[in-house]
Coordinates of C-alpha atoms and ligand atoms in Angstrom, one line a residue:
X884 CA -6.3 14.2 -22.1
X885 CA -2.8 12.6 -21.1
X886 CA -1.5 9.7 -23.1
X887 CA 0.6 7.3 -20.9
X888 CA 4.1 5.9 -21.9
X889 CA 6.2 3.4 -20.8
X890 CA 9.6 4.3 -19.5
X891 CA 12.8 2.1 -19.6
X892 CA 16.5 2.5 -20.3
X893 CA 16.1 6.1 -19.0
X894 CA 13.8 6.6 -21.8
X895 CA 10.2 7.0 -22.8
X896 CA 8.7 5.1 -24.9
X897 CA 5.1 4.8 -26.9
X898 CA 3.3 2.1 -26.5
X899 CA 2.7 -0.1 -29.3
X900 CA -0.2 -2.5 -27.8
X901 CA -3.7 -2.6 -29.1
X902 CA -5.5 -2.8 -25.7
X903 CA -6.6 0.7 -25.0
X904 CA -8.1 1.7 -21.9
X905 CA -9.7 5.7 -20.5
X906 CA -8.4 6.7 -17.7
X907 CA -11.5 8.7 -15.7
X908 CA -11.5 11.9 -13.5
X909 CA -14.3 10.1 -10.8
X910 CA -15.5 13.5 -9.8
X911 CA -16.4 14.3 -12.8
X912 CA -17.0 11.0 -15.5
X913 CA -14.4 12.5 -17.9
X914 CA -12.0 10.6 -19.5
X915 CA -8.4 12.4 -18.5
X916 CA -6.1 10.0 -19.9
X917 CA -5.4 6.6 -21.6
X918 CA -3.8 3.5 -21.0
X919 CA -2.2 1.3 -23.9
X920 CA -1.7 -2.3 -22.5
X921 CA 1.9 -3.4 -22.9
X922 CA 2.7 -7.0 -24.9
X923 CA 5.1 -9.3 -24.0
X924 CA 8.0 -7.8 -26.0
X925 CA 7.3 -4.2 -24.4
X926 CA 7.9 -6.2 -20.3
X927 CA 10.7 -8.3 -22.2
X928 CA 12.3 -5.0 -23.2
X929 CA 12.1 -3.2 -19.7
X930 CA 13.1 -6.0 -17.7
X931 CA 16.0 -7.4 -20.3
X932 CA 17.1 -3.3 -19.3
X933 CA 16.5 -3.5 -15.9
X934 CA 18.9 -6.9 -15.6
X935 CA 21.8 -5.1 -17.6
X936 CA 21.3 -1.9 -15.1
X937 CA 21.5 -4.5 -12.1
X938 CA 24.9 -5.5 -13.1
X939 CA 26.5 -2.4 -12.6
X940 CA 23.7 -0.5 -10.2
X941 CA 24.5 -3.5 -7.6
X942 CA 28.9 -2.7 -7.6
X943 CA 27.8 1.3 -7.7
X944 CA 28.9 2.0 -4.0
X945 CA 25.6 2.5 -1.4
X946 CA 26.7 6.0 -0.5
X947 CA 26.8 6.9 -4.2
X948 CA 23.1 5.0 -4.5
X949 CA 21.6 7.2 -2.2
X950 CA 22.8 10.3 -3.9
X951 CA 19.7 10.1 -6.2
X952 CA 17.3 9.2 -3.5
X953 CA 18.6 12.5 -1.7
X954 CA 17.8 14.6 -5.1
X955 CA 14.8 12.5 -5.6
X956 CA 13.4 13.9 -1.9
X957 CA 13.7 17.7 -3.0
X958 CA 12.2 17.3 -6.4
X959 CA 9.2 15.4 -4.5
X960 CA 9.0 18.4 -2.1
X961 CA 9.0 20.8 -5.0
X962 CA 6.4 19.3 -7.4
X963 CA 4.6 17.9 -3.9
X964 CA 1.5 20.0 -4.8
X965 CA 1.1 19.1 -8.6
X966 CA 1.5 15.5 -7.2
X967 CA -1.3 16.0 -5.0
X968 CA -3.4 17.2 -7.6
X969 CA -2.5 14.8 -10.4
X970 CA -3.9 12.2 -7.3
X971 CA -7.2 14.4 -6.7
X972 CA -7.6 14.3 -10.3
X973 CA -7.3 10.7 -11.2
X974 CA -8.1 8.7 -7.8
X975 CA -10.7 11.5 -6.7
X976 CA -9.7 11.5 -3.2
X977 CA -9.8 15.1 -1.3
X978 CA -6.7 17.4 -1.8
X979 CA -5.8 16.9 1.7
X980 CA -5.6 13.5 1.4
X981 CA -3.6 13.7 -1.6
X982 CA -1.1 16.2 0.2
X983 CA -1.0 13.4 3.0
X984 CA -0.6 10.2 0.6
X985 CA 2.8 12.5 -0.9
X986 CA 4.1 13.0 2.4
X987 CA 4.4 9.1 3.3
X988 CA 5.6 8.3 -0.1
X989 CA 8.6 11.2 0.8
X990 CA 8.8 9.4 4.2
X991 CA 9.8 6.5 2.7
X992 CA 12.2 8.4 0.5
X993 CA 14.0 9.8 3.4
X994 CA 14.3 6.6 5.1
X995 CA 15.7 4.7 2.2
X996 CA 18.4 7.5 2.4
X997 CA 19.9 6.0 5.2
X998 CA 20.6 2.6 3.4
X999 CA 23.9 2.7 4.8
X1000 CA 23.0 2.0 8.0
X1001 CA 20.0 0.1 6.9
X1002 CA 22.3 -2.3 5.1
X1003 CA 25.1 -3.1 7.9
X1004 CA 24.8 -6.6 9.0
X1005 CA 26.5 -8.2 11.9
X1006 CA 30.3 -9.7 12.6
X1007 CA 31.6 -11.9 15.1
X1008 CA 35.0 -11.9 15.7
X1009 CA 36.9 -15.3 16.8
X1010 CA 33.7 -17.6 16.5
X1011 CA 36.0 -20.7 16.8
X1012 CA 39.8 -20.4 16.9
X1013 CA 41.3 -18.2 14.2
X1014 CA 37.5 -18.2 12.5
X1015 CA 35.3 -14.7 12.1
X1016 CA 32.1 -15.6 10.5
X1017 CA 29.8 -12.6 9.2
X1018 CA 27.1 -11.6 6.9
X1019 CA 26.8 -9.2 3.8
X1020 CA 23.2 -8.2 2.1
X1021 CA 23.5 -8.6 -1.8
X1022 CA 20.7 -7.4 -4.0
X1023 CA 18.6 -10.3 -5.4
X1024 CA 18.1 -8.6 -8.8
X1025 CA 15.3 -7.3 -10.5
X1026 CA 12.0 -6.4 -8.3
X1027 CA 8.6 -6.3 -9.9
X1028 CA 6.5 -3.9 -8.1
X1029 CA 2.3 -4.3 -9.0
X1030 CA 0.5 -1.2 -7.5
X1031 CA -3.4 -0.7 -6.8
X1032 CA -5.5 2.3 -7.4
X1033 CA -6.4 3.5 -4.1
X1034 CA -3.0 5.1 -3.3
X1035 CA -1.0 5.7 -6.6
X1036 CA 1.7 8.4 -4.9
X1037 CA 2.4 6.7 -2.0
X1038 CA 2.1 2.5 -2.2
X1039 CA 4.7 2.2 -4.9
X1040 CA 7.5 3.9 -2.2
X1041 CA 6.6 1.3 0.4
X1042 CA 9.4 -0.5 -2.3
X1043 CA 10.7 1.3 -4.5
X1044 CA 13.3 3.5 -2.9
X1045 CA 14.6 0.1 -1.0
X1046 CA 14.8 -1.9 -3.8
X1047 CA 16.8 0.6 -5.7
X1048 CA 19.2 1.9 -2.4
X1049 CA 19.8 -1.9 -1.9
X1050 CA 21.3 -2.1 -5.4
X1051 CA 18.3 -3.8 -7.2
X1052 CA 16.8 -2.4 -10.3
X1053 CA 12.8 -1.6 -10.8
X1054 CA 10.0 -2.1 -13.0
X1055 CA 7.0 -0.9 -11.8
X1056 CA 3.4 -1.3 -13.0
X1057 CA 0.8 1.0 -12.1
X1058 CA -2.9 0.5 -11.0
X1059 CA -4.0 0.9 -14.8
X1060 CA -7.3 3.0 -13.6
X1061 CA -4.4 5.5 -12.2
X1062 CA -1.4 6.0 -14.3
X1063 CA -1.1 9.5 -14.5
X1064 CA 0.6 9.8 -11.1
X1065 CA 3.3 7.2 -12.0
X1066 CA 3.9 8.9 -14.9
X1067 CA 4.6 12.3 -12.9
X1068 CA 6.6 10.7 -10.6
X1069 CA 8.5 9.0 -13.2
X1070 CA 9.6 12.6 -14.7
X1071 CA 10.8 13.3 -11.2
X1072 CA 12.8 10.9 -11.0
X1073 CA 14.1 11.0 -14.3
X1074 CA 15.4 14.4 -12.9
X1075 CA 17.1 12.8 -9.9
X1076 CA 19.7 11.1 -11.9
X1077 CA 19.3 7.4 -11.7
X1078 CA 21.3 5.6 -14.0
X1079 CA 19.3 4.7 -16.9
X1080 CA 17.4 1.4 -16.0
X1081 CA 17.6 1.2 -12.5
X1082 CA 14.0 2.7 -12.6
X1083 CA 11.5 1.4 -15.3
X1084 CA 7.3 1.6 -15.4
X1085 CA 5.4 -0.4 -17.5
X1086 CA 1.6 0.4 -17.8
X1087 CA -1.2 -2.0 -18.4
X1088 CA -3.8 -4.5 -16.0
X1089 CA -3.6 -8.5 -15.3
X1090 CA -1.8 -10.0 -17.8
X1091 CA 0.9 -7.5 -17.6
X1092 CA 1.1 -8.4 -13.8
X1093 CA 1.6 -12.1 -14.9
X1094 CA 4.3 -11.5 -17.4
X1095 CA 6.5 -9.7 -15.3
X1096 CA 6.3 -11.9 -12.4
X1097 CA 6.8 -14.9 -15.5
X1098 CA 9.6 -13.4 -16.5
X1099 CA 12.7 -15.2 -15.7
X1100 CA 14.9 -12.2 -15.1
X1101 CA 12.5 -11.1 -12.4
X1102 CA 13.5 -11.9 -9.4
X1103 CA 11.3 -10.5 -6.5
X1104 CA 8.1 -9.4 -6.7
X1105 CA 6.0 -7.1 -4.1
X1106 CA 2.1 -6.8 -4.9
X1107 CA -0.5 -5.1 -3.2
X1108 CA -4.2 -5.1 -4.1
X1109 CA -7.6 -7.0 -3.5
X1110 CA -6.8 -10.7 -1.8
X1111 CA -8.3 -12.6 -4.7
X1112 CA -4.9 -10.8 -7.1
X1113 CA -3.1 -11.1 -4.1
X1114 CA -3.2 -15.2 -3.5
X1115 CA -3.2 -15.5 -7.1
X1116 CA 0.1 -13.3 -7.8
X1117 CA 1.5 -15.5 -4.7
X1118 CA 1.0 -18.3 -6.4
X1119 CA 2.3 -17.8 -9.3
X1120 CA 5.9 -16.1 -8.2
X1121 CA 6.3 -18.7 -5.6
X1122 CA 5.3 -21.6 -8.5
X1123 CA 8.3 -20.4 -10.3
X1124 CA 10.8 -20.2 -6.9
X1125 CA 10.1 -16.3 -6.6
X1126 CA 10.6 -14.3 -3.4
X1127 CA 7.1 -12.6 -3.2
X1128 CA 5.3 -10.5 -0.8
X1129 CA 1.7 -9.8 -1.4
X1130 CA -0.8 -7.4 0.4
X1131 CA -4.1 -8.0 0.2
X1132 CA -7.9 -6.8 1.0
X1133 CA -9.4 -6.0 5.0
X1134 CA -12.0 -5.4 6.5
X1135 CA -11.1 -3.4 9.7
X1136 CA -13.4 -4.0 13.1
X1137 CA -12.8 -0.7 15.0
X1138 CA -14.4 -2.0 19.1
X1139 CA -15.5 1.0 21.1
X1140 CA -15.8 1.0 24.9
X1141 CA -18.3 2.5 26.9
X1142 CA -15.5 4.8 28.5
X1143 CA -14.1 6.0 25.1
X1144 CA -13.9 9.5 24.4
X1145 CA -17.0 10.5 22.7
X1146 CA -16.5 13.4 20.4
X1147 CA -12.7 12.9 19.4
X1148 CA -13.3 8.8 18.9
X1149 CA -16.1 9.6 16.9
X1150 CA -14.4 12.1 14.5
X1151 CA -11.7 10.0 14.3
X1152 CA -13.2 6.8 13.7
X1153 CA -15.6 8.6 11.2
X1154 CA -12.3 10.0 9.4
X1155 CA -11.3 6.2 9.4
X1156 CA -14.5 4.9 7.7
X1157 CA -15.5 7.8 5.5
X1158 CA -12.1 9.1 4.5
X1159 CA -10.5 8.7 1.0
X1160 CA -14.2 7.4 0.4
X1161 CA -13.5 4.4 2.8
X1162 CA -10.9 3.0 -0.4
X1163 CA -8.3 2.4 2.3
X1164 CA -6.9 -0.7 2.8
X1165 CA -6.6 0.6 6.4
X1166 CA -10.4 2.0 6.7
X1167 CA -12.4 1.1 9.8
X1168 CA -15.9 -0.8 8.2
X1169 CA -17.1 -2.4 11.6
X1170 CA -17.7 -0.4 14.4
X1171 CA -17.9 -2.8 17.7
X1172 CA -20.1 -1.1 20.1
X1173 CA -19.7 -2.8 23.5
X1174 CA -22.0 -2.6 26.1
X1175 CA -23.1 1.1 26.7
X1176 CA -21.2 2.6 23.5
X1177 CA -24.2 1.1 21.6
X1178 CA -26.6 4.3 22.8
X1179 CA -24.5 7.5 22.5
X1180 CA -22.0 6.1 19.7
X1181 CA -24.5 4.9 17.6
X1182 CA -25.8 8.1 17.8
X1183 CA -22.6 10.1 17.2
X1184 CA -21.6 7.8 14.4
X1185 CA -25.3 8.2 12.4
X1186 CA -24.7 12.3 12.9
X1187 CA -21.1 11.9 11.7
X1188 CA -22.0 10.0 8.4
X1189 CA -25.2 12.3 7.7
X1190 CA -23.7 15.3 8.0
X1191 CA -19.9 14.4 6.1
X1192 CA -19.5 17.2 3.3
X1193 CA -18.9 15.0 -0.2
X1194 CA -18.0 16.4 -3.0
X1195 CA -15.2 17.0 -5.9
X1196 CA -11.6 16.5 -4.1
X1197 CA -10.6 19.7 -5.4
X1198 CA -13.4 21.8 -3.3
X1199 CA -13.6 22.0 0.6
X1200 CA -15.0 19.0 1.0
X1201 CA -14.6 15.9 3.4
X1202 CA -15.0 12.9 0.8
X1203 CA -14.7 12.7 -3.1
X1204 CA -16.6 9.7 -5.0
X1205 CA -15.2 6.1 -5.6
X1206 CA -13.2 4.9 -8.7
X1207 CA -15.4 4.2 -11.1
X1208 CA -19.2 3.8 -12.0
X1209 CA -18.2 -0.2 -11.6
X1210 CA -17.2 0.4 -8.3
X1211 CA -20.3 2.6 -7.5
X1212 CA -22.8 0.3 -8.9
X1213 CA -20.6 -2.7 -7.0
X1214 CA -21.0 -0.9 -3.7
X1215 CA -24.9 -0.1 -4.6
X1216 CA -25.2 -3.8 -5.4
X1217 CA -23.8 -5.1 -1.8
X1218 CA -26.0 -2.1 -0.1
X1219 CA -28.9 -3.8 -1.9
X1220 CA -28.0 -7.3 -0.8
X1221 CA -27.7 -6.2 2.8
X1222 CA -30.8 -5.3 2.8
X1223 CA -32.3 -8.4 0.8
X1224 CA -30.4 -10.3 4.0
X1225 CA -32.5 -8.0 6.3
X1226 CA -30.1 -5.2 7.5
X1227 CA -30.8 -1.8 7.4
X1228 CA -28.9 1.4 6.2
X1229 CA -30.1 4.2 8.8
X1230 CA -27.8 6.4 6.7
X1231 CA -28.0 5.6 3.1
X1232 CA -25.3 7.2 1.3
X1233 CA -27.1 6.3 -2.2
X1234 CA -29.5 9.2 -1.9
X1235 CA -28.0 12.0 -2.7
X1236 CA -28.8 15.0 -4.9
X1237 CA -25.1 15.3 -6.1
X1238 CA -25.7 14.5 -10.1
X1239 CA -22.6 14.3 -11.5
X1240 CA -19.6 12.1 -11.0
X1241 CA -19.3 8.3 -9.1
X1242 CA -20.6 9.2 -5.8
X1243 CA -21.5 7.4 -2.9
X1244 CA -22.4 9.4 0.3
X1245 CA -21.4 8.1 3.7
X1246 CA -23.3 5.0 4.4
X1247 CA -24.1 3.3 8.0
X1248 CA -25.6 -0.3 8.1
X1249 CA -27.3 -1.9 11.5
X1250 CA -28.8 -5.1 12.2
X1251 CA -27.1 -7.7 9.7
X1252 CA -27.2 -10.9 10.8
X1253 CA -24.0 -11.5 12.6
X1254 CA -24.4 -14.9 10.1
X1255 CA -24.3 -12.6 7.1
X1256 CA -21.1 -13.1 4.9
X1257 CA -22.0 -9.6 3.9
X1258 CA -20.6 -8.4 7.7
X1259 CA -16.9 -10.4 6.5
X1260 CA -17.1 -8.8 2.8
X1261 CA -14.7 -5.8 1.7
X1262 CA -16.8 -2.9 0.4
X1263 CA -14.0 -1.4 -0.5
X1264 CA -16.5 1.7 -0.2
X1265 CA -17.7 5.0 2.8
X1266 CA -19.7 2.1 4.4
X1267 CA -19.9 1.4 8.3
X1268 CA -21.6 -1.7 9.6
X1269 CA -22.5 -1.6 13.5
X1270 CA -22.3 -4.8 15.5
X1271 CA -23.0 -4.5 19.6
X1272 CA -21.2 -6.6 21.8
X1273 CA -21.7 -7.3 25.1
X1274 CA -18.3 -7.3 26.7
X1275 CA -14.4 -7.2 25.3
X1276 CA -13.9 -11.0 25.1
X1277 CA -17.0 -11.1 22.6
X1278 CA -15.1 -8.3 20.5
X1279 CA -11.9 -9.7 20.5
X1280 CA -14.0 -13.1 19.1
X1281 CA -15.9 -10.7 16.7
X1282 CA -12.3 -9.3 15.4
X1283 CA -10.7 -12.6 15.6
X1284 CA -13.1 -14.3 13.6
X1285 CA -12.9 -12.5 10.0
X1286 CA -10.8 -14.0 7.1
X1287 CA -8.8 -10.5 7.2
X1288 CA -6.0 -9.3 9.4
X1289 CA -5.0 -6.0 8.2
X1290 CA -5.9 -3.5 11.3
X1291 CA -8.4 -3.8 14.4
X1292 CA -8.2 -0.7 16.5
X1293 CA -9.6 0.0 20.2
X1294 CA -11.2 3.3 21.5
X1295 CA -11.1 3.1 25.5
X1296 CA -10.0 5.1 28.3
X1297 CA -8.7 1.7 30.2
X1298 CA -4.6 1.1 29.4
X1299 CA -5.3 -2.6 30.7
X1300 CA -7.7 -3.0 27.9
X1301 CA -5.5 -1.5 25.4
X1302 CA -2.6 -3.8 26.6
X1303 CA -5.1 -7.2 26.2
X1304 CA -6.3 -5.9 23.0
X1305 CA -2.9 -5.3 21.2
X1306 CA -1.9 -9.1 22.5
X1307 CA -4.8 -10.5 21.2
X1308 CA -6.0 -9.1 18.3
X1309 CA -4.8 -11.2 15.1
X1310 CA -4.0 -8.3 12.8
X1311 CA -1.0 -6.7 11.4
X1312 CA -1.7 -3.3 12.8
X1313 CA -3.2 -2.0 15.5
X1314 CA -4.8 1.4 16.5
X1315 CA -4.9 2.4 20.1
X1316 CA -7.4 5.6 20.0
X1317 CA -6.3 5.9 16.6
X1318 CA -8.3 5.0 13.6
X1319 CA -6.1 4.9 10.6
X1320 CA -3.0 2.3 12.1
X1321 CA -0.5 3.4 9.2
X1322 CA 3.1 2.5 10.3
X1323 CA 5.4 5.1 9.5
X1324 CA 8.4 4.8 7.2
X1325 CA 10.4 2.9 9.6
X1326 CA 8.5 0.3 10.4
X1327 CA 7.0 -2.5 8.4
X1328 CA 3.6 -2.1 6.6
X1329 CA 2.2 -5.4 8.2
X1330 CA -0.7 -7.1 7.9
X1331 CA -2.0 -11.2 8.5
X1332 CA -4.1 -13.8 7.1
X1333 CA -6.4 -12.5 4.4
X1334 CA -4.3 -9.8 4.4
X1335 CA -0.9 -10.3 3.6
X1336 CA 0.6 -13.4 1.9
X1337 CA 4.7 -13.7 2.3
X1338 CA 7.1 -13.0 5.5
X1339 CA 8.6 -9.8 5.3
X1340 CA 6.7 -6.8 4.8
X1341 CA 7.0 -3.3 2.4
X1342 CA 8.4 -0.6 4.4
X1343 CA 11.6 0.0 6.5
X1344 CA 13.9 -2.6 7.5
X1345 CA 11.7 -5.8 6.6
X1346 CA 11.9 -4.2 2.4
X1347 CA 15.4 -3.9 3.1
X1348 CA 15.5 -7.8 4.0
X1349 CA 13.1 -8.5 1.3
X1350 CA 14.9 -6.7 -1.9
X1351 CA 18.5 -8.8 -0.5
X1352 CA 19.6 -12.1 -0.2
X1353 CA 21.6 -12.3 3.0
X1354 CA 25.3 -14.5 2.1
X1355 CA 27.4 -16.1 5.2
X1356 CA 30.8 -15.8 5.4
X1357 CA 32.7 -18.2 7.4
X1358 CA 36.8 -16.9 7.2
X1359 CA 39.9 -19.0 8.0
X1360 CA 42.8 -17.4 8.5
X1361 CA 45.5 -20.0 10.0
X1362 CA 48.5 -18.4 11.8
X1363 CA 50.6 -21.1 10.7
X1364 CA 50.2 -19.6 6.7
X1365 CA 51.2 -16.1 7.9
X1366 CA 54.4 -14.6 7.5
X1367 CA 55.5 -12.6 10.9
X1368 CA 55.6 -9.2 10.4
Ligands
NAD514 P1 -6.6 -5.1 -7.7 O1 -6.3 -6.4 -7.0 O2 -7.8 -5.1 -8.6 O3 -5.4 -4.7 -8.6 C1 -4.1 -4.4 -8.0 C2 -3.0 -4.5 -9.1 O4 -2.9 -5.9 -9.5 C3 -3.3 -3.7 -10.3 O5 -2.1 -3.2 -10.8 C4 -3.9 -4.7 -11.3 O6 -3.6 -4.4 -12.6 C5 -3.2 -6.0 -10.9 N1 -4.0 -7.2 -11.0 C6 -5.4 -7.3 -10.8 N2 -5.7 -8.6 -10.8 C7 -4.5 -9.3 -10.9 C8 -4.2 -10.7 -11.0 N3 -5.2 -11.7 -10.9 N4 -2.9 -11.1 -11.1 C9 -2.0 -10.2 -11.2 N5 -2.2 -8.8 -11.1 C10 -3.5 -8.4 -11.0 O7 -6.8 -4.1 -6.5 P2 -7.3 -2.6 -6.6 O8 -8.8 -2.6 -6.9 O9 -6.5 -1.8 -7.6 O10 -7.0 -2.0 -5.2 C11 -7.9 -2.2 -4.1 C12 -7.6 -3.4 -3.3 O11 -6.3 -3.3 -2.8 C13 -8.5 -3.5 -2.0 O12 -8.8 -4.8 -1.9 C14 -7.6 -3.0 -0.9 O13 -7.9 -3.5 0.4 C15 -6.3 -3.5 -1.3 N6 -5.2 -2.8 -0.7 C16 -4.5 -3.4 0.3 C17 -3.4 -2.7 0.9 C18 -2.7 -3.4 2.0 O14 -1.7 -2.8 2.4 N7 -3.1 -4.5 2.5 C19 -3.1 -1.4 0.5 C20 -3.9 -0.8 -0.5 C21 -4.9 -1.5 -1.1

């Protein structure tokens, strides 16, 4: 059993709050670690540090900031398996999920390394007689970065290694159902040699959350979690003049076409659903059978559900169990109200004969009334819905119509209905024959209505953007005051 600290001023430090909450292993219901809330003094304290760090962090030249992120890279590739199994152990996804969640999180690592490129910005010579106008990107300060659960290794480097290689300083909060990792990752990069507070983590839920983003030192703020936090964390920075970015819930409608590829689109769409128990924000929960699909991919997609192998992360399995019992008995809840509304779980994942830990086996759910808000609810759960369509237009309506925008994917052999699907889907991401849209490193994490709330994105370039403030320059330089050389 781990106890969790808090880290600032390049030092740990032991929590003195009274809230006290177990961290679980969801494989097996036993309590791994705990979580001590911290008070107001304990965010005051880390972000008062993180301020004085900015001072000198932001005038520490950029080749000399990425000097860490460089060292940071090969510790993360040295301790990369005790990562992934720190993330099997907590979040309960499968070790080769883990491994994968590690390698996007060094992804971002190694793109942040090229901050001296990332940060050039443009110059025009002569833009009126005698006049050169151009801009620089400053740091805008302190960054607040508010994680979820569902990805602990990887979500908090969509920011982090920006923030810091644009000069900014960090504190971090954690999913508090899924400290452990942060804590890990904090030793690492203890060991890269940041100057102490330019990274800082803070553990602890909501209010936590709400007195960093209070805080008048913080300065930017980058959330990602369920919509509901997401609108209300958007409100709240941009209340007090904050730049905020927040990522929110999805519900992802994956359309099949009748010429689709049947065994690899089914595999992969199955992956999409079922994999990392379907907590992704990026997990396909509507499959759109159009016209013909309905017969042999309802088919394939039953089999594929049946026969997933679920089971403890850190055994060859396919799919490990949700969060938490409240997420299990939440899922189980919904299952039960789909059916109250009249649809019907051909596969249902409740049965199972696994007894210990909070399972749910791969679920599929046909005939809900396309009236249902069930069919526009995140599960946040390894459950499929089926809808049949009748054509592309009525799918593109179907995928249009949702409050979310996160990622619609098409599975087709037909490029011209690829091209009229990635025009016209509303959505941040979109997968062509691919059922898990992730943008890499490079380019922005993106996402739309429901889903994101903010302009620029985590990720690449747009964090970059987000994490500076860009300043104008307009220069002068008269001949007239020039002595001739
Ligand atoms: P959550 O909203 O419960 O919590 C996210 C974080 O916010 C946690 O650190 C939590 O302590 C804090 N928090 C919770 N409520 C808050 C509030 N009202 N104000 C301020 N902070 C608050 O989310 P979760 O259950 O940890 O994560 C799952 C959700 O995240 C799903 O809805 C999933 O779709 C979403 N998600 C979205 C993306 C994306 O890129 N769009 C990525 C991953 C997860």
């Amino acid at each position: 059993m781990q106890d969790v600290f808090h880290y600032w001023g390049g030092e740990w430090r032991k929590p003195l709050g009274t809230l006290v909450l177990p961290v679980h292993d969801p494989a097996r219901e036993e309590i791994v670690g705990q979580v001590i809330c911290a008070g107001n003094d304990e965010v005051d304290a880390a972000v008062e540090t993180a301020h004085a760090a900015f001072r000198s962090w932001r005038l520490t030249p950029v080749t000399d900031r990425v000097q860490p992120l460089f060292r940071l890279k090969a510790l993360l590739e040295r301790d990369f398996e005790a990562l992934a199994r720190t993330i099997t152990l907590e979040c309960g996804k499968t070790l080769a999920e883990s491994r994968g969640e590690i390698r996007r999180a060094i992804e971002n690592v190694e793109t942040a390394c090229g901050m001296p490129y990332l940060l050039q910005s443009g110059f025009n010579e002569g833009i009126a007689s005698g006049i050169d106008e151009f801009s620089i990107r400053q740091p805008m300060g302190v960054a607040a970065i508010l994680c979820p659960f569902n990805f602990p290794g990887m979500i908090p480097f969509w920011f982090l290694p920006y923030a810091i290689g644009v000069g900014a300083t960090v504190v971090l909060k954690p999913s508090e159902r899924v400290p452990l990792t942060m804590q890990m990752l904090m030793q690492i990069m203890q060991e890269s040699g940041f100057p102490p507070g330019v990274v800082n983590v803070i553990n602890g839920g909501r209010s936590v959350s709400e007195a960093l983003i209070a805080h008048p030192l913080v300065k930017t703020v980058s959330f990602v979690g369920s919509s509901n936090a997401a609108r209300a964390v958007y409100a709240q920075a941009a209340s007090l003049g904050k730049r905020v970015q927040c990522q929110g819930g999805a519900k992802n409608p994956v359309v099949i076409l009748p010429d689709a590829d049947l065994d690899s689109s089914t595999a992969v769409i199955a992956d999409s659903a079922f994999g990392c128990a379907g907590q992704r924000c990026l997990a396909a929960s509507v499959a759109v059978l159009v016209g013909e699909a309905r017969r042999t991919f309802g088919d394939a997609l039953r089999e594929a559900a049946a026969t997933r192998k679920t089971g403890n992360g850190f055994d060859e399995v396919q799919m490990g169990p949700v969060i938490s019992s409240a997420s299990r008995e939440r899922i189980h809840g919904l299952l039960s109200s789909i059916e109250n509304e009249g649809g019907r779980l051909s596969v249902d994942g409740r049965k199972h004969s696994l007894d210990k830990g909070y399972f749910v086996k791969p679920t599929i759910v046909e005939d809900l009334s396309e009236t249902s808000e069930l069919l526009r609810t995140e599960i946040f759960g390894p459950v499929l819905t089926i809808v049949e369509k009748p054509d592309i237009e009525a799918a593109l309506d179907f995928v249009n119509s949702g409050a979310y925008g996160n990622m619609a994917c098409l599975f087709t052999r037909s490029g011209d209905a690829a091209r009229r699907f990635r025009n016209e889907a509303e959505v941040g991401n979109v997968g062509i024959n691919v059922g898990v849209a992730a943008p890499m490193s490079f380019f922005p994490f993106s996402g739309a209505r429901e889903s994101f709330f903010g302009d620029l994105h985590g990720q690449g370039k747009d964090a970059v953007r987000f994490f500076t403030n860009e300043k104008v320059v307009v220069e002068r330089w008269p001949k007239e005051w020039s002595r001739k050389f």
